[in-house]
Amino acid sequence: MKKKLLITGAAGKVGWSIARKLRETGRYDIVATDLEEDAERDIASLDVTNAEDVRRLAEGVDTILHIGWAEDDEDFLGKVLPVNVTGAYHIYEAARENGVRRVVFASSNHATGFYRAGENVEPEDPYRPDSFYGLSKCYIELLGRLYADKHGISSFNVRIGNYPGNRPPASRRALKIWISERDLASLFACCVEADPKIDFLSLYGTSANSDNYYDIAYLKDLIGYEPQDDAAELQAEAERLYGGLKDDEQPLQGGGFTNR
Ligand SMILES: NC(=O)c1ccc[n+]([C@@H]2O[C@H](COP(=O)([O-])OP(=O)(O)OC[C@H]3O[C@@H](n4cnc5c(N)ncnc54)[C@H](O)[C@@H]3O)[C@@H](O)[C@H]2O)c1
């Protein structure tokens, strides 16, 4: 039987790319959701702040890909806490109540943005969030740790680097942490398919960029992730398209998030 996946935020950049590419594989029964229903793209309505709706849609689900996110990432009291943190809590509670096997959360490189550029950071290193946005990703990763330890829900946190959709990376920093559409979809599929015995995993999600901030080679053996793309191959095209690349490199990995 096909695994049933519930995807939140499926109308957004990351969510739609994953929903569309995973549907193309024909391997999964996919329930794609976002705030607004979209019949054309077969997206159902689900606001993750509505506990009852989240619980209903999680019935019979094998894995939840939790990608939905309110945009204003520094509005702590207005968005970060009531939408993103509360929404993640509802997702994990619904997973517990429905016996969902795994939750894969769209985390972010900004959970560790205060490490210096050039410093090798492993996912197990201490959190160094660079913003309320990054801080809430740390909290939600730990929420996953709690539900893994206490309730046996396997929890994966993909710290996505930079995903600009179907455009090349637009800045020098983005070149180092970029992920292509096919690598993004393949990485989330690897997280769904990874050994059921892995109860908790945080990882950095990038393509095989020549000049990557992160060493992700070990993911091949661990979860079968073999990225196909390299941002360096798109640099010339990006420079043409944008009339040069934004020079946003800073001493710290989180770039502009560290000082805004
Ligand atoms: N795009 C990137 O470069 C990047 C990098 C790191 C992490 N991420 C993470 O990936 C996720 C998706 O990012 P994106 O770039 O696709 O953003 P996006 O804004 O394009 O998509 C987010 C989607 O979430 C939906 N949403 C908002 N509030 C919601 C709610 N209450 N309930 C359900 N859905 C809701 C929005 O309608 C939108 O379609 C986010 O969690 C983000 O932090 C993205």
PDB file of C-alpha atoms and ligand atoms in Angstrom:
ATOM      1  CA  MET A   1       0.000   0.000   0.000  1.00  0.00           C
ATOM      2  CA  LYS A   2       1.179   3.510  -0.787  1.00  0.00           C
ATOM      3  CA  LYS A   3       2.258   5.628   2.156  1.00  0.00           C
ATOM      4  CA  LYS A   4      -0.138   8.474   2.861  1.00  0.00           C
ATOM      5  CA  LEU A   5       1.611  11.835   3.219  1.00  0.00           C
ATOM      6  CA  LEU A   6       0.074  15.010   4.605  1.00  0.00           C
ATOM      7  CA  ILE A   7       1.833  18.131   3.346  1.00  0.00           C
ATOM      8  CA  THR A   8       1.211  21.542   4.943  1.00  0.00           C
ATOM      9  CA  GLY A   9       2.073  24.793   3.171  1.00  0.00           C
ATOM     10  CA  ALA A  10       1.779  23.006  -0.170  1.00  0.00           C
ATOM     11  CA  ALA A  11       0.952  26.173  -2.114  1.00  0.00           C
ATOM     12  CA  GLY A  12       4.239  27.810  -1.117  1.00  0.00           C
ATOM     13  CA  LYS A  13       7.611  27.644  -2.854  1.00  0.00           C
ATOM     14  CA  VAL A  14       9.017  24.678  -0.953  1.00  0.00           C
ATOM     15  CA  GLY A  15       5.718  22.878  -0.360  1.00  0.00           C
ATOM     16  CA  TRP A  16       4.469  23.012  -3.924  1.00  0.00           C
ATOM     17  CA  SER A  17       7.767  21.821  -5.394  1.00  0.00           C
ATOM     18  CA  ILE A  18       7.775  18.853  -3.043  1.00  0.00           C
ATOM     19  CA  ALA A  19       4.083  18.034  -3.497  1.00  0.00           C
ATOM     20  CA  ARG A  20       4.308  18.206  -7.300  1.00  0.00           C
ATOM     21  CA  LYS A  21       7.551  16.213  -7.608  1.00  0.00           C
ATOM     22  CA  LEU A  22       6.465  13.525  -5.142  1.00  0.00           C
ATOM     23  CA  ARG A  23       3.120  13.195  -6.915  1.00  0.00           C
ATOM     24  CA  GLU A  24       5.019  12.670 -10.169  1.00  0.00           C
ATOM     25  CA  THR A  25       6.730   9.620  -8.668  1.00  0.00           C
ATOM     26  CA  GLY A  26       3.333   7.912  -8.199  1.00  0.00           C
ATOM     27  CA  ARG A  27       4.716   6.329  -5.024  1.00  0.00           C
ATOM     28  CA  TYR A  28       2.593   8.164  -2.498  1.00  0.00           C
ATOM     29  CA  ASP A  29      -0.982   9.001  -1.623  1.00  0.00           C
ATOM     30  CA  ILE A  30      -0.555  12.741  -1.098  1.00  0.00           C
ATOM     31  CA  VAL A  31      -2.896  15.088   0.746  1.00  0.00           C
ATOM     32  CA  ALA A  32      -1.580  18.548  -0.086  1.00  0.00           C
ATOM     33  CA  THR A  33      -2.903  21.406   2.063  1.00  0.00           C
ATOM     34  CA  ASP A  34      -2.508  25.157   2.545  1.00  0.00           C
ATOM     35  CA  LEU A  35      -4.520  28.011   4.018  1.00  0.00           C
ATOM     36  CA  GLU A  36      -6.668  28.363   0.889  1.00  0.00           C
ATOM     37  CA  GLU A  37      -8.135  25.517  -1.090  1.00  0.00           C
ATOM     38  CA  ASP A  38      -6.849  25.320  -4.677  1.00  0.00           C
ATOM     39  CA  ALA A  39      -8.875  22.847  -6.723  1.00  0.00           C
ATOM     40  CA  GLU A  40      -6.663  23.188  -9.797  1.00  0.00           C
ATOM     41  CA  ARG A  41      -3.589  21.954  -7.901  1.00  0.00           C
ATOM     42  CA  ASP A  42      -5.587  19.573  -5.702  1.00  0.00           C
ATOM     43  CA  ILE A  43      -4.712  21.475  -2.538  1.00  0.00           C
ATOM     44  CA  ALA A  44      -7.171  21.237   0.368  1.00  0.00           C
ATOM     45  CA  SER A  45      -7.679  23.949   2.951  1.00  0.00           C
ATOM     46  CA  LEU A  46      -5.850  23.530   6.275  1.00  0.00           C
ATOM     47  CA  ASP A  47      -4.834  26.229   8.715  1.00  0.00           C
ATOM     48  CA  VAL A  48      -2.282  24.630  11.046  1.00  0.00           C
ATOM     49  CA  THR A  49      -3.468  26.811  13.923  1.00  0.00           C
ATOM     50  CA  ASN A  50      -6.778  24.910  13.874  1.00  0.00           C
ATOM     51  CA  ALA A  51      -6.102  21.876  16.080  1.00  0.00           C
ATOM     52  CA  GLU A  52      -9.290  20.048  15.160  1.00  0.00           C
ATOM     53  CA  ASP A  53      -8.714  20.347  11.399  1.00  0.00           C
ATOM     54  CA  VAL A  54      -5.101  19.242  11.761  1.00  0.00           C
ATOM     55  CA  ARG A  55      -6.218  16.206  13.775  1.00  0.00           C
ATOM     56  CA  ARG A  56      -8.861  15.291  11.166  1.00  0.00           C
ATOM     57  CA  LEU A  57      -6.493  15.548   8.235  1.00  0.00           C
ATOM     58  CA  ALA A  58      -3.798  13.521   9.991  1.00  0.00           C
ATOM     59  CA  GLU A  59      -6.019  10.438  10.190  1.00  0.00           C
ATOM     60  CA  GLY A  60      -4.461   7.434   8.458  1.00  0.00           C
ATOM     61  CA  VAL A  61      -1.319   9.398   7.607  1.00  0.00           C
ATOM     62  CA  ASP A  62       2.113   7.724   7.583  1.00  0.00           C
ATOM     63  CA  THR A  63       4.264  10.871   7.450  1.00  0.00           C
ATOM     64  CA  ILE A  64       3.517  14.568   7.814  1.00  0.00           C
ATOM     65  CA  LEU A  65       5.712  16.965   5.850  1.00  0.00           C
ATOM     66  CA  HIS A  66       5.235  20.141   7.854  1.00  0.00           C
ATOM     67  CA  ILE A  67       6.159  23.042   5.613  1.00  0.00           C
ATOM     68  CA  GLY A  68       3.418  25.641   6.235  1.00  0.00           C
ATOM     69  CA  TRP A  69       4.744  28.841   7.731  1.00  0.00           C
ATOM     70  CA  ALA A  70       3.557  32.425   8.255  1.00  0.00           C
ATOM     71  CA  GLU A  71       5.877  34.740   6.477  1.00  0.00           C
ATOM     72  CA  ASP A  72       6.638  37.608   8.864  1.00  0.00           C
ATOM     73  CA  ASP A  73       9.508  35.867  10.543  1.00  0.00           C
ATOM     74  CA  GLU A  74      10.454  38.542  13.109  1.00  0.00           C
ATOM     75  CA  ASP A  75       6.923  39.268  14.359  1.00  0.00           C
ATOM     76  CA  PHE A  76       7.337  37.105  17.439  1.00  0.00           C
ATOM     77  CA  LEU A  77       4.021  37.782  19.167  1.00  0.00           C
ATOM     78  CA  GLY A  78       1.927  38.210  16.003  1.00  0.00           C
ATOM     79  CA  LYS A  79       3.191  35.363  13.795  1.00  0.00           C
ATOM     80  CA  VAL A  80       6.115  33.323  15.078  1.00  0.00           C
ATOM     81  CA  LEU A  81       4.510  32.225  18.332  1.00  0.00           C
ATOM     82  CA  PRO A  82       0.777  31.988  17.459  1.00  0.00           C
ATOM     83  CA  VAL A  83       1.158  30.548  13.956  1.00  0.00           C
ATOM     84  CA  ASN A  84       4.484  28.790  13.628  1.00  0.00           C
ATOM     85  CA  VAL A  85       5.131  27.472  17.116  1.00  0.00           C
ATOM     86  CA  THR A  86       1.479  26.759  17.913  1.00  0.00           C
ATOM     87  CA  GLY A  87       0.948  25.196  14.480  1.00  0.00           C
ATOM     88  CA  ALA A  88       3.887  22.838  15.013  1.00  0.00           C
ATOM     89  CA  TYR A  89       2.472  21.842  18.390  1.00  0.00           C
ATOM     90  CA  HIS A  90      -0.859  20.961  16.746  1.00  0.00           C
ATOM     91  CA  ILE A  91       0.997  18.940  14.119  1.00  0.00           C
ATOM     92  CA  TYR A  92       2.821  16.866  16.737  1.00  0.00           C
ATOM     93  CA  GLU A  93      -0.283  16.435  18.874  1.00  0.00           C
ATOM     94  CA  ALA A  94      -2.263  15.271  15.820  1.00  0.00           C
ATOM     95  CA  ALA A  95       0.601  12.911  14.953  1.00  0.00           C
ATOM     96  CA  ARG A  96       0.497  11.442  18.464  1.00  0.00           C
ATOM     97  CA  GLU A  97      -3.273  11.038  18.500  1.00  0.00           C
ATOM     98  CA  ASN A  98      -3.368   9.432  15.045  1.00  0.00           C
ATOM     99  CA  GLY A  99      -0.325   7.191  15.349  1.00  0.00           C
ATOM    100  CA  VAL A 100       1.533   9.026  12.578  1.00  0.00           C
ATOM    101  CA  ARG A 101       4.905   7.317  12.128  1.00  0.00           C
ATOM    102  CA  ARG A 102       7.099  10.297  11.201  1.00  0.00           C
ATOM    103  CA  VAL A 103       7.058  14.091  10.962  1.00  0.00           C
ATOM    104  CA  VAL A 104       9.475  15.839   8.616  1.00  0.00           C
ATOM    105  CA  PHE A 105       9.767  19.518   9.493  1.00  0.00           C
ATOM    106  CA  ALA A 106      11.031  22.296   7.212  1.00  0.00           C
ATOM    107  CA  SER A 107      13.614  23.812   9.553  1.00  0.00           C
ATOM    108  CA  SER A 108      16.228  26.352   8.536  1.00  0.00           C
ATOM    109  CA  ASN A 109      19.926  27.129   8.410  1.00  0.00           C
ATOM    110  CA  HIS A 110      19.014  30.131  10.596  1.00  0.00           C
ATOM    111  CA  ALA A 111      18.881  27.773  13.605  1.00  0.00           C
ATOM    112  CA  THR A 112      22.683  28.034  13.580  1.00  0.00           C
ATOM    113  CA  GLY A 113      23.274  31.365  11.824  1.00  0.00           C
ATOM    114  CA  PHE A 114      25.635  32.744  14.474  1.00  0.00           C
ATOM    115  CA  TYR A 115      28.435  30.354  13.573  1.00  0.00           C
ATOM    116  CA  ARG A 116      31.220  31.977  11.583  1.00  0.00           C
ATOM    117  CA  ALA A 117      31.308  31.539   7.830  1.00  0.00           C
ATOM    118  CA  GLY A 118      33.919  28.899   7.042  1.00  0.00           C
ATOM    119  CA  GLU A 119      33.391  27.140  10.378  1.00  0.00           C
ATOM    120  CA  ASN A 120      32.307  23.542   9.980  1.00  0.00           C
ATOM    121  CA  VAL A 121      28.979  23.075  11.736  1.00  0.00           C
ATOM    122  CA  GLU A 122      27.430  19.687  12.354  1.00  0.00           C
ATOM    123  CA  PRO A 123      23.692  19.341  13.003  1.00  0.00           C
ATOM    124  CA  GLU A 124      24.436  18.139  16.560  1.00  0.00           C
ATOM    125  CA  ASP A 125      26.383  21.311  17.431  1.00  0.00           C
ATOM    126  CA  PRO A 126      24.663  23.713  19.848  1.00  0.00           C
ATOM    127  CA  TYR A 127      21.950  25.892  18.410  1.00  0.00           C
ATOM    128  CA  ARG A 128      22.970  29.475  17.608  1.00  0.00           C
ATOM    129  CA  PRO A 129      19.806  31.049  16.197  1.00  0.00           C
ATOM    130  CA  ASP A 130      20.241  34.357  14.420  1.00  0.00           C
ATOM    131  CA  SER A 131      16.655  35.654  14.699  1.00  0.00           C
ATOM    132  CA  PHE A 132      13.252  34.925  16.233  1.00  0.00           C
ATOM    133  CA  TYR A 133      12.688  32.957  13.042  1.00  0.00           C
ATOM    134  CA  GLY A 134      15.760  30.798  13.677  1.00  0.00           C
ATOM    135  CA  LEU A 135      14.934  30.532  17.379  1.00  0.00           C
ATOM    136  CA  SER A 136      11.478  29.119  16.633  1.00  0.00           C
ATOM    137  CA  LYS A 137      13.060  26.530  14.330  1.00  0.00           C
ATOM    138  CA  CYS A 138      15.246  25.435  17.293  1.00  0.00           C
ATOM    139  CA  TYR A 139      12.185  25.193  19.511  1.00  0.00           C
ATOM    140  CA  ILE A 140      10.242  23.157  16.968  1.00  0.00           C
ATOM    141  CA  GLU A 141      13.210  20.837  16.406  1.00  0.00           C
ATOM    142  CA  LEU A 142      13.208  20.219  20.173  1.00  0.00           C
ATOM    143  CA  LEU A 143       9.455  19.689  20.096  1.00  0.00           C
ATOM    144  CA  GLY A 144      10.240  16.874  17.665  1.00  0.00           C
ATOM    145  CA  ARG A 145      12.875  15.548  20.062  1.00  0.00           C
ATOM    146  CA  LEU A 146      10.283  15.473  22.865  1.00  0.00           C
ATOM    147  CA  TYR A 147       7.690  13.642  20.757  1.00  0.00           C
ATOM    148  CA  ALA A 148      10.335  11.198  19.534  1.00  0.00           C
ATOM    149  CA  ASP A 149      11.494  10.364  23.063  1.00  0.00           C
ATOM    150  CA  LYS A 150       8.138  10.433  24.789  1.00  0.00           C
ATOM    151  CA  HIS A 151       5.748   9.190  22.112  1.00  0.00           C
ATOM    152  CA  GLY A 152       7.928   7.328  19.620  1.00  0.00           C
ATOM    153  CA  ILE A 153       7.188   9.651  16.686  1.00  0.00           C
ATOM    154  CA  SER A 154      10.179   9.692  14.399  1.00  0.00           C
ATOM    155  CA  SER A 155      11.108  13.359  13.892  1.00  0.00           C
ATOM    156  CA  PHE A 156      13.247  14.749  11.087  1.00  0.00           C
ATOM    157  CA  ASN A 157      14.294  18.391  10.760  1.00  0.00           C
ATOM    158  CA  VAL A 158      15.545  19.518   7.369  1.00  0.00           C
ATOM    159  CA  ARG A 159      17.478  22.760   7.829  1.00  0.00           C
ATOM    160  CA  ILE A 160      16.855  24.050   4.343  1.00  0.00           C
ATOM    161  CA  GLY A 161      19.602  26.294   3.001  1.00  0.00           C
ATOM    162  CA  ASN A 162      18.281  28.533   0.222  1.00  0.00           C
ATOM    163  CA  TYR A 163      15.468  27.558  -2.101  1.00  0.00           C
ATOM    164  CA  PRO A 164      14.516  30.369  -4.467  1.00  0.00           C
ATOM    165  CA  GLY A 165      12.094  28.207  -6.445  1.00  0.00           C
ATOM    166  CA  ASN A 166      12.787  27.749 -10.110  1.00  0.00           C
ATOM    167  CA  ARG A 167      15.301  30.570 -10.308  1.00  0.00           C
ATOM    168  CA  PRO A 168      19.055  30.406  -9.837  1.00  0.00           C
ATOM    169  CA  PRO A 169      20.516  31.535  -6.488  1.00  0.00           C
ATOM    170  CA  ALA A 170      20.671  35.328  -6.389  1.00  0.00           C
ATOM    171  CA  SER A 171      23.558  36.050  -4.033  1.00  0.00           C
ATOM    172  CA  ARG A 172      27.020  34.880  -3.030  1.00  0.00           C
ATOM    173  CA  ARG A 173      25.766  33.514   0.271  1.00  0.00           C
ATOM    174  CA  ALA A 174      22.895  31.690  -1.448  1.00  0.00           C
ATOM    175  CA  LEU A 175      25.417  29.955  -3.758  1.00  0.00           C
ATOM    176  CA  LYS A 176      26.845  28.218  -0.679  1.00  0.00           C
ATOM    177  CA  ILE A 177      23.591  26.894   0.737  1.00  0.00           C
ATOM    178  CA  TRP A 178      21.347  26.565  -2.320  1.00  0.00           C
ATOM    179  CA  ILE A 179      19.186  23.543  -3.024  1.00  0.00           C
ATOM    180  CA  SER A 180      17.629  22.761  -6.402  1.00  0.00           C
ATOM    181  CA  GLU A 181      14.044  21.648  -6.852  1.00  0.00           C
ATOM    182  CA  ARG A 182      14.899  18.058  -7.685  1.00  0.00           C
ATOM    183  CA  ASP A 183      17.345  17.771  -4.793  1.00  0.00           C
ATOM    184  CA  LEU A 184      14.793  19.283  -2.412  1.00  0.00           C
ATOM    185  CA  ALA A 185      12.090  16.797  -3.423  1.00  0.00           C
ATOM    186  CA  SER A 186      14.528  13.911  -3.360  1.00  0.00           C
ATOM    187  CA  LEU A 187      15.779  14.912   0.113  1.00  0.00           C
ATOM    188  CA  PHE A 188      12.252  14.990   1.552  1.00  0.00           C
ATOM    189  CA  ALA A 189      11.514  11.615  -0.084  1.00  0.00           C
ATOM    190  CA  CYS A 190      14.708  10.230   1.491  1.00  0.00           C
ATOM    191  CA  CYS A 191      13.461  11.489   4.876  1.00  0.00           C
ATOM    192  CA  VAL A 192      10.138   9.683   4.370  1.00  0.00           C
ATOM    193  CA  GLU A 193      11.904   6.480   3.329  1.00  0.00           C
ATOM    194  CA  ALA A 194      14.801   6.555   5.816  1.00  0.00           C
ATOM    195  CA  ASP A 195      15.270   3.641   8.184  1.00  0.00           C
ATOM    196  CA  PRO A 196      12.248   3.492  10.519  1.00  0.00           C
ATOM    197  CA  LYS A 197      14.675   2.954  13.387  1.00  0.00           C
ATOM    198  CA  ILE A 198      15.963   6.532  13.065  1.00  0.00           C
ATOM    199  CA  ASP A 199      13.908   8.229  15.750  1.00  0.00           C
ATOM    200  CA  PHE A 200      15.329  11.722  15.439  1.00  0.00           C
ATOM    201  CA  LEU A 201      17.476  13.486  12.874  1.00  0.00           C
ATOM    202  CA  SER A 202      18.376  17.072  12.080  1.00  0.00           C
ATOM    203  CA  LEU A 203      20.268  17.720   8.863  1.00  0.00           C
ATOM    204  CA  TYR A 204      21.252  20.531   6.515  1.00  0.00           C
ATOM    205  CA  GLY A 205      19.410  20.527   3.206  1.00  0.00           C
ATOM    206  CA  THR A 206      21.501  21.768   0.292  1.00  0.00           C
ATOM    207  CA  SER A 207      22.546  20.596  -3.149  1.00  0.00           C
ATOM    208  CA  ALA A 208      26.077  19.348  -3.806  1.00  0.00           C
ATOM    209  CA  ASN A 209      27.450  22.893  -4.000  1.00  0.00           C
ATOM    210  CA  SER A 210      31.183  23.102  -4.663  1.00  0.00           C
ATOM    211  CA  ASP A 211      31.607  25.691  -1.947  1.00  0.00           C
ATOM    212  CA  ASN A 212      29.045  24.450   0.574  1.00  0.00           C
ATOM    213  CA  TYR A 213      28.898  25.724   4.160  1.00  0.00           C
ATOM    214  CA  TYR A 214      27.956  22.211   5.279  1.00  0.00           C
ATOM    215  CA  ASP A 215      29.439  18.773   4.848  1.00  0.00           C
ATOM    216  CA  ILE A 216      26.464  16.666   3.764  1.00  0.00           C
ATOM    217  CA  ALA A 217      28.265  13.738   2.111  1.00  0.00           C
ATOM    218  CA  TYR A 218      27.418  11.408   5.038  1.00  0.00           C
ATOM    219  CA  LEU A 219      23.703  11.666   4.174  1.00  0.00           C
ATOM    220  CA  LYS A 220      24.207   9.266   1.274  1.00  0.00           C
ATOM    221  CA  ASP A 221      24.923   6.342   3.598  1.00  0.00           C
ATOM    222  CA  LEU A 222      22.578   7.478   6.316  1.00  0.00           C
ATOM    223  CA  ILE A 223      19.395   8.188   4.326  1.00  0.00           C
ATOM    224  CA  GLY A 224      20.313   7.651   0.664  1.00  0.00           C
ATOM    225  CA  TYR A 225      20.443  11.355  -0.281  1.00  0.00           C
ATOM    226  CA  GLU A 226      22.584  11.911  -3.377  1.00  0.00           C
ATOM    227  CA  PRO A 227      22.199  15.515  -4.558  1.00  0.00           C
ATOM    228  CA  GLN A 228      22.536  16.031  -8.308  1.00  0.00           C
ATOM    229  CA  ASP A 229      23.055  19.773  -8.595  1.00  0.00           C
ATOM    230  CA  ASP A 230      25.736  22.337  -7.816  1.00  0.00           C
ATOM    231  CA  ALA A 231      25.032  26.058  -7.515  1.00  0.00           C
ATOM    232  CA  ALA A 232      28.398  26.834  -9.124  1.00  0.00           C
ATOM    233  CA  GLU A 233      27.047  25.577 -12.457  1.00  0.00           C
ATOM    234  CA  LEU A 234      24.362  28.268 -12.340  1.00  0.00           C
ATOM    235  CA  GLN A 235      26.608  31.159 -11.354  1.00  0.00           C
ATOM    236  CA  ALA A 236      27.131  32.519 -14.872  1.00  0.00           C
ATOM    237  CA  GLU A 237      23.422  32.272 -15.674  1.00  0.00           C
ATOM    238  CA  ALA A 238      22.548  33.942 -12.363  1.00  0.00           C
ATOM    239  CA  GLU A 239      24.965  36.808 -13.034  1.00  0.00           C
ATOM    240  CA  ARG A 240      23.403  37.352 -16.454  1.00  0.00           C
ATOM    241  CA  LEU A 241      19.860  37.101 -15.147  1.00  0.00           C
ATOM    242  CA  TYR A 242      20.306  39.411 -12.160  1.00  0.00           C
ATOM    243  CA  GLY A 243      22.987  41.674 -13.665  1.00  0.00           C
ATOM    244  CA  GLY A 244      25.516  40.386 -11.099  1.00  0.00           C
ATOM    245  CA  LEU A 245      25.184  38.550  -7.815  1.00  0.00           C
ATOM    246  CA  LYS A 246      24.280  40.342  -4.617  1.00  0.00           C
ATOM    247  CA  ASP A 247      27.398  40.506  -2.450  1.00  0.00           C
ATOM    248  CA  ASP A 248      25.807  39.522   0.853  1.00  0.00           C
ATOM    249  CA  GLU A 249      28.588  37.469   2.375  1.00  0.00           C
ATOM    250  CA  GLN A 250      29.194  38.306   6.005  1.00  0.00           C
ATOM    251  CA  PRO A 251      31.458  36.936   8.731  1.00  0.00           C
ATOM    252  CA  LEU A 252      28.531  34.944  10.120  1.00  0.00           C
ATOM    253  CA  GLN A 253      26.668  32.116   8.394  1.00  0.00           C
ATOM    254  CA  GLY A 254      23.220  33.658   8.911  1.00  0.00           C
ATOM    255  CA  GLY A 255      24.222  36.655   6.784  1.00  0.00           C
ATOM    256  CA  GLY A 256      21.783  39.580   7.037  1.00  0.00           C
ATOM    257  CA  PHE A 257      19.656  37.768   9.621  1.00  0.00           C
ATOM    258  CA  THR A 258      22.389  38.317  12.215  1.00  0.00           C
ATOM    259  CA  ASN A 259      22.181  42.103  12.225  1.00  0.00           C
ATOM    260  CA  ARG A 260      18.740  43.189  11.218  1.00  0.00           C
TER     261      ARG A 260
HETATM  262  N1  LIG B   1      12.599  28.967   0.740  1.00  0.00           N
HETATM  263  C1  LIG B   1      13.714  28.901   1.472  1.00  0.00           C
HETATM  264  O1  LIG B   1      14.802  29.302   1.015  1.00  0.00           O
HETATM  265  C2  LIG B   1      13.698  28.316   2.867  1.00  0.00           C
HETATM  266  C3  LIG B   1      14.905  28.226   3.569  1.00  0.00           C
HETATM  267  C4  LIG B   1      14.900  27.686   4.852  1.00  0.00           C
HETATM  268  C5  LIG B   1      13.720  27.215   5.395  1.00  0.00           C
HETATM  269  N2  LIG B   1      12.551  27.335   4.698  1.00  0.00           N
HETATM  270  C6  LIG B   1      11.318  26.871   5.353  1.00  0.00           C
HETATM  271  O2  LIG B   1      10.485  26.183   4.436  1.00  0.00           O
HETATM  272  C7  LIG B   1       9.118  26.450   4.740  1.00  0.00           C
HETATM  273  C8  LIG B   1       8.413  26.956   3.498  1.00  0.00           C
HETATM  274  O3  LIG B   1       9.089  28.089   2.978  1.00  0.00           O
HETATM  275  P1  LIG B   1       8.673  28.740   1.592  1.00  0.00           P
HETATM  276  O4  LIG B   1       9.868  29.457   1.093  1.00  0.00           O
HETATM  277  O5  LIG B   1       8.012  27.729   0.734  1.00  0.00           O
HETATM  278  O6  LIG B   1       7.624  29.828   2.104  1.00  0.00           O
HETATM  279  P2  LIG B   1       6.264  30.267   1.404  1.00  0.00           P
HETATM  280  O7  LIG B   1       5.874  31.540   2.095  1.00  0.00           O
HETATM  281  O8  LIG B   1       6.414  30.279  -0.089  1.00  0.00           O
HETATM  282  O9  LIG B   1       5.251  29.103   1.788  1.00  0.00           O
HETATM  283  C9  LIG B   1       4.679  29.006   3.047  1.00  0.00           C
HETATM  284  C10 LIG B   1       3.244  28.500   2.876  1.00  0.00           C
HETATM  285  O10 LIG B   1       2.680  28.322   4.180  1.00  0.00           O
HETATM  286  C11 LIG B   1       1.334  28.747   4.105  1.00  0.00           C
HETATM  287  N3  LIG B   1       0.813  29.111   5.433  1.00  0.00           N
HETATM  288  C12 LIG B   1       0.908  30.314   6.076  1.00  0.00           C
HETATM  289  N4  LIG B   1       0.233  30.275   7.238  1.00  0.00           N
HETATM  290  C13 LIG B   1      -0.300  29.030   7.332  1.00  0.00           C
HETATM  291  C14 LIG B   1      -1.130  28.398   8.285  1.00  0.00           C
HETATM  292  N5  LIG B   1      -1.533  29.053   9.385  1.00  0.00           N
HETATM  293  N6  LIG B   1      -1.512  27.125   8.045  1.00  0.00           N
HETATM  294  C15 LIG B   1      -1.114  26.456   6.942  1.00  0.00           C
HETATM  295  N7  LIG B   1      -0.331  27.011   5.992  1.00  0.00           N
HETATM  296  C16 LIG B   1       0.068  28.279   6.187  1.00  0.00           C
HETATM  297  C17 LIG B   1       1.348  29.944   3.165  1.00  0.00           C
HETATM  298  O11 LIG B   1       0.044  30.170   2.637  1.00  0.00           O
HETATM  299  C18 LIG B   1       2.358  29.508   2.125  1.00  0.00           C
HETATM  300  O12 LIG B   1       1.760  28.888   1.007  1.00  0.00           O
HETATM  301  C19 LIG B   1       9.118  27.443   5.902  1.00  0.00           C
HETATM  302  O13 LIG B   1       8.951  26.748   7.105  1.00  0.00           O
HETATM  303  C20 LIG B   1      10.486  28.057   5.847  1.00  0.00           C
HETATM  304  O14 LIG B   1      10.924  28.494   7.104  1.00  0.00           O
HETATM  305  C21 LIG B   1      12.517  27.874   3.445  1.00  0.00           C
END
